[in-house]
Every structure is written in structure tokens, then in C-alpha cells.
Short mmCIF file of C-alpha atoms in Angstrom, two decimals:
data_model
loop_
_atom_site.label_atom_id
_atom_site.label_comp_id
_atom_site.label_asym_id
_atom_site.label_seq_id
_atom_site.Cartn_x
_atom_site.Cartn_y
_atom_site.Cartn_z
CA UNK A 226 -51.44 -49.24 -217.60
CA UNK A 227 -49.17 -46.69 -217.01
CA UNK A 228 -45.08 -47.07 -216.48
CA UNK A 229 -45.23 -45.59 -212.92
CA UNK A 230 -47.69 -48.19 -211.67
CA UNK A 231 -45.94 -50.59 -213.10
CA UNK A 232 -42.78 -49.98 -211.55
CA UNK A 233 -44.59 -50.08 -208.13
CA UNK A 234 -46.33 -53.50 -209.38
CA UNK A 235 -42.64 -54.89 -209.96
CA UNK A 236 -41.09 -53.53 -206.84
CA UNK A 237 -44.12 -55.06 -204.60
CA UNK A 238 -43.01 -58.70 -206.35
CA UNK A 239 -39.56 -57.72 -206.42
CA UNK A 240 -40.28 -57.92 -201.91
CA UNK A 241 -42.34 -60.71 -202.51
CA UNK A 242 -45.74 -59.31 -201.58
CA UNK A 243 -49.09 -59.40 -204.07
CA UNK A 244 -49.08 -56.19 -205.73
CA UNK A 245 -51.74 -53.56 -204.21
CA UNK A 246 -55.03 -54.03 -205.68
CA UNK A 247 -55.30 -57.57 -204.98
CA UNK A 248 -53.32 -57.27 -201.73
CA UNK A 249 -56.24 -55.45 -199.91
CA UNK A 250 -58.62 -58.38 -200.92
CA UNK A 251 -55.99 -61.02 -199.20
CA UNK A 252 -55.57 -59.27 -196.50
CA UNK A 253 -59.27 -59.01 -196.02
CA UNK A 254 -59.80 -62.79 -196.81
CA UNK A 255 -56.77 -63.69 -194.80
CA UNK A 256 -57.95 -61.55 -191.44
CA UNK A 257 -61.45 -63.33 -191.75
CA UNK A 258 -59.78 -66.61 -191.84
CA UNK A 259 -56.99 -66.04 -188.79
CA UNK A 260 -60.05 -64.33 -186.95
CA UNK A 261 -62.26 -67.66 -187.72
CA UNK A 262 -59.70 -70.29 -186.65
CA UNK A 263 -58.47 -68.43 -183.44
CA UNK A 264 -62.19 -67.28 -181.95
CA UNK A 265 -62.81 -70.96 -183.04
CA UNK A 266 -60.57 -72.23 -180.25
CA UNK A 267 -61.11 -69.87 -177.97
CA UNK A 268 -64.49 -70.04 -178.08
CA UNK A 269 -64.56 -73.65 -178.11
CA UNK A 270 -62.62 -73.34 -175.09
CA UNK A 271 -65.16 -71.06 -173.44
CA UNK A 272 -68.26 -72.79 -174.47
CA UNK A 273 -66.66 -75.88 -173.00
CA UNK A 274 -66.51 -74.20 -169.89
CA UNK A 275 -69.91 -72.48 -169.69
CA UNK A 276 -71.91 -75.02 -170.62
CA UNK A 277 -73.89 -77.27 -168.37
CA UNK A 278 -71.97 -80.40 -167.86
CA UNK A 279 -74.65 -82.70 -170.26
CA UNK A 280 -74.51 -80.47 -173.22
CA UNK A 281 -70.68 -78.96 -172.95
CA UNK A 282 -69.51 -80.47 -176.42
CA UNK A 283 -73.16 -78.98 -178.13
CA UNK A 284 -72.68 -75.50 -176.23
CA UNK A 285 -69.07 -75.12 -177.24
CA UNK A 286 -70.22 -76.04 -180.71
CA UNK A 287 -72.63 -73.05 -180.84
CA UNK A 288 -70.83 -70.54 -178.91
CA UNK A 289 -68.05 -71.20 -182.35
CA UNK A 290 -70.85 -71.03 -184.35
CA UNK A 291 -72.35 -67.92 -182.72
CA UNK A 292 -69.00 -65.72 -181.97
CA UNK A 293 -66.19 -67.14 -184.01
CA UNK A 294 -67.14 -65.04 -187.41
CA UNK A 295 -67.55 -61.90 -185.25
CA UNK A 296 -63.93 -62.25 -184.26
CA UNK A 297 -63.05 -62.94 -188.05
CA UNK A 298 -65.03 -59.98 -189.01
CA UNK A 299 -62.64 -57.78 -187.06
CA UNK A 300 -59.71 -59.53 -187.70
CA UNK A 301 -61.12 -58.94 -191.57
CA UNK A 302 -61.75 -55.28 -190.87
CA UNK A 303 -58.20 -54.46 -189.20
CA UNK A 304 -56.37 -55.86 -192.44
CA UNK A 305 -58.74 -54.47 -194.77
CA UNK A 306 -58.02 -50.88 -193.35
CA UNK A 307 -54.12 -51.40 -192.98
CA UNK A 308 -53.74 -52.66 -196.43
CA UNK A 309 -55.66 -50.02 -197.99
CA UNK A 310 -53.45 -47.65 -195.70
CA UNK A 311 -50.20 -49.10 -196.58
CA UNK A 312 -51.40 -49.31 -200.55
CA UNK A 313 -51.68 -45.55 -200.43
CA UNK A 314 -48.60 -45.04 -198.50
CA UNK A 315 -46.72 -46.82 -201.45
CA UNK A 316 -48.85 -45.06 -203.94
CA UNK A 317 -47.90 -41.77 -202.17
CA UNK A 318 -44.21 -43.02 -201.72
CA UNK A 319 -43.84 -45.23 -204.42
CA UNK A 320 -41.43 -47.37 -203.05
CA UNK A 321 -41.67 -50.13 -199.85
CA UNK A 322 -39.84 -48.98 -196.93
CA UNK A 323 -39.92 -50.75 -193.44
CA UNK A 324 -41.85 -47.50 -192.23
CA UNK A 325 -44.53 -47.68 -194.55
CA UNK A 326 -46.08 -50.58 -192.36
CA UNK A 327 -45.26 -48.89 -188.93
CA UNK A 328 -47.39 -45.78 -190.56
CA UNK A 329 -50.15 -47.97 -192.09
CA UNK A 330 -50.47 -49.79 -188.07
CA UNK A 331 -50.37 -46.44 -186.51
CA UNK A 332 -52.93 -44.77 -188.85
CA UNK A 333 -55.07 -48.21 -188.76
CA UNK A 334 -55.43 -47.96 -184.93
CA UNK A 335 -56.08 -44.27 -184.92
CA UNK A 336 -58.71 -45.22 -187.53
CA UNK A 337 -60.81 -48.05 -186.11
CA UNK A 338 -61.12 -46.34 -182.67
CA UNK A 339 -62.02 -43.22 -183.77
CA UNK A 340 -65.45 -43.10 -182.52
CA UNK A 341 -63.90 -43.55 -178.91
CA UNK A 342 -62.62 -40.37 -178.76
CA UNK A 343 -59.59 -37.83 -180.04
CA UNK A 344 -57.51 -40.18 -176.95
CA UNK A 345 -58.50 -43.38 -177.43
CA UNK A 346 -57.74 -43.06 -181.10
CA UNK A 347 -54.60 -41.58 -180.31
CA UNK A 348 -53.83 -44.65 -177.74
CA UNK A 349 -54.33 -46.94 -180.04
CA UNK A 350 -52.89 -45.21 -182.97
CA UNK A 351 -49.55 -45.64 -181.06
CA UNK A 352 -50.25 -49.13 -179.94
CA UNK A 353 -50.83 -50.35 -183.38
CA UNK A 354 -47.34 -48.38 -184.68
CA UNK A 355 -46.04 -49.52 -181.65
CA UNK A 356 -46.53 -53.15 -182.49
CA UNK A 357 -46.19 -52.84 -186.09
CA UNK A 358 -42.78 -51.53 -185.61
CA UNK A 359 -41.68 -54.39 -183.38
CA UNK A 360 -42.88 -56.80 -186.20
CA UNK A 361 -40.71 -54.67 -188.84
CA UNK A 362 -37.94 -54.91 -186.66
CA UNK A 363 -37.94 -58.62 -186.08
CA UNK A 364 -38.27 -58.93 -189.03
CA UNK A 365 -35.25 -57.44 -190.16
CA UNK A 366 -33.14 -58.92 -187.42
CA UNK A 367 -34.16 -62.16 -189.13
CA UNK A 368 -33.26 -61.04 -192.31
CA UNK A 369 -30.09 -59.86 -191.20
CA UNK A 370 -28.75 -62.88 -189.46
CA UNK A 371 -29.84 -65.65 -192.59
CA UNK A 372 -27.84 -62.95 -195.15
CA UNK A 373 -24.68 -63.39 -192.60
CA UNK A 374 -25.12 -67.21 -192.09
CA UNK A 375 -25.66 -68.11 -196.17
CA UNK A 376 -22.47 -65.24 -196.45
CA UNK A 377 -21.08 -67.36 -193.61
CA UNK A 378 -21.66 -70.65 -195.20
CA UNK A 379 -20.72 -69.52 -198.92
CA UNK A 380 -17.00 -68.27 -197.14
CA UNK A 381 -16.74 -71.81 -195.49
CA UNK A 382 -17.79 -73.55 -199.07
CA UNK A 383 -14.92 -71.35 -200.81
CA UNK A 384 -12.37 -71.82 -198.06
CA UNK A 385 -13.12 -75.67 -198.27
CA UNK A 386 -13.01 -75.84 -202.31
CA UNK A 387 -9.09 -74.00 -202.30
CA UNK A 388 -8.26 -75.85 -199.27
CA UNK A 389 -9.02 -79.37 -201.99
CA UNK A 390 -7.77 -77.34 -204.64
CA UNK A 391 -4.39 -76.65 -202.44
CA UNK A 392 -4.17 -80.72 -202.05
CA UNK A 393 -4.53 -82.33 -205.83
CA UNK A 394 -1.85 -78.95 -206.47
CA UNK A 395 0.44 -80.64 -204.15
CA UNK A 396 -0.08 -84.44 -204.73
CA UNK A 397 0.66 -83.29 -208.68
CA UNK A 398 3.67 -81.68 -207.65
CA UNK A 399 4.88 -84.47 -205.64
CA UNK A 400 4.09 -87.04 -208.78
#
């Protein structure tokens, strides 16, 4: 194993993600099983409601059984391509940035409607950076405001431990 991967291996823990190779695979496994669990409610929800009245429990069991993978299967297919994406952005880069996902949605939309068309790809290539971007950015807006409250909360801890420091000073002086 060579030094330069190896850097990239400890900067992907140093974020707290699983380094590339086996980050593809969990995304993958991960999409199947988001897909799974939400097209298992939904369709459970819409077999309830299609079903003849006698058999609606048996029919919304089914439809889950019949559609629910399907939906994991794209859900599976959609990580699978933006990890591998965002892997070779940060092979390519070789260090994680908050645009390497925006690049790896954009490029993963354009990607998985390609056989639309040149403008469907392109519509969707901007929807997923679109939405990727508004995930980065929340997410950073989250990171932001814990680093201020824990800076806020270590200022309030140090203000409170001279404030008691201030007081045994003075009751020793007054002894």
C-alpha cells in the first residue's frame, strides 16, 4: 500500500466516513435498505388502499413483497453510482471538500438519466447538485452552530471556575 493512499485512507477517518473501497459497498447496502423500509410503508399504504375490502391486510402484504425491493434497488443504484463518483473525486482531489459531494450528486443525476436524453440528464444533473448542495450546506450550518455553543459553553465553564477561584482568594484574604 502506497503512502498517498494512505494519507487519503486517514483523512476519510480523520471526517469520520469509511474509507473508499468499502464505502461504495455501504452505500450500496445502505440505499437497498432505506429503499426497502420506505417502499415498505408506502406500499403498505397503497396496497391497503387498493385492495378489495376482505383481503386489504393480504394485498398490502404482497404489493411490499412485490414493489418494495424495486424501490431498494434504486435507492441501491443511486448510492452505488454517487459513491463510486465521489471515491474518484477524492482519488482525483485527494482531499474531502464540501464540493466533492455537490459534484458526485450532480454527475450521479446526469448519469442515471442519461438514456432520457442530453436534457433530461442535464435536468437532473442539476437537481441532484442542487439537492446535494443543500444537504452540504445544512450540514455545515449545523456544524457551525455546535462549534460556537461547546466554544460558548467552555467560555461560561472558565468564567464560572475564576469567578470560584475569585471567592476562596477573597475569603483567604479576609481570614
Amino acid at each position: 500500500i502506497n503512502a498517498e493512499y494512505m494519507g487519503i485512507y486517514q483523512m476519510s477517518l480523520q471526517y469520520g466516513r469509511i474509507p473508499c473501497p468499502g464505502r461504495i459497498l455501504d452505500d450500496l447496502g445502505g440505499g437497498f435498505a432505506l429503499g426497502c423500509a420506505a417502499g415498505s410503508v408506502l406500499y403498505f399504504i397503497k396496497g391497503l388502499w387498493n385492495s378489495p375490502q376482505k383481503g386489504r391486510i393480504a394485498g398490502a402484504f404482497r404489493h411490499v413483497a412485490r414493489r418494495a425491493p424495486v424501490l431498494g434497488g434504486s435507492f441501491a443504484l443511486w448510492g452505488g453510482v454517487f459513491s463510486s463518483v465521489d471515491c474518484t473525486l477524492l482519488g482525483i482531489v485527494k482531499r474531502e471538500s464540501p464540493i466533492n459531494p455537490i459534484i458526485a450528486g450532480f454527475v450521479t443525476g446526469g448519469i442515471l438519466a442519461f438514456r432520457a436524453g442530453p436534457f433530461k440528464a442535464l435536468q437532473n444533473a442539476l437537481l441532484g447538485g442542487a439537492l446535494l448542495g443543500l444537504m452540504e450546506a445544512s450540514g455545515l450550518i449545523m456544524y457551525y452552530m455546535q462549534m460556537r455553543a461547546a466554544k460558548n459553553q467552555a467560555m461560561e465553564q472558565e468564567k464560572a471556575a475564576l469567578e470560584k477561584a475569585a471567592l476562596e482568594n477573597a475569603k483567604k484574604s479576609k481570614s
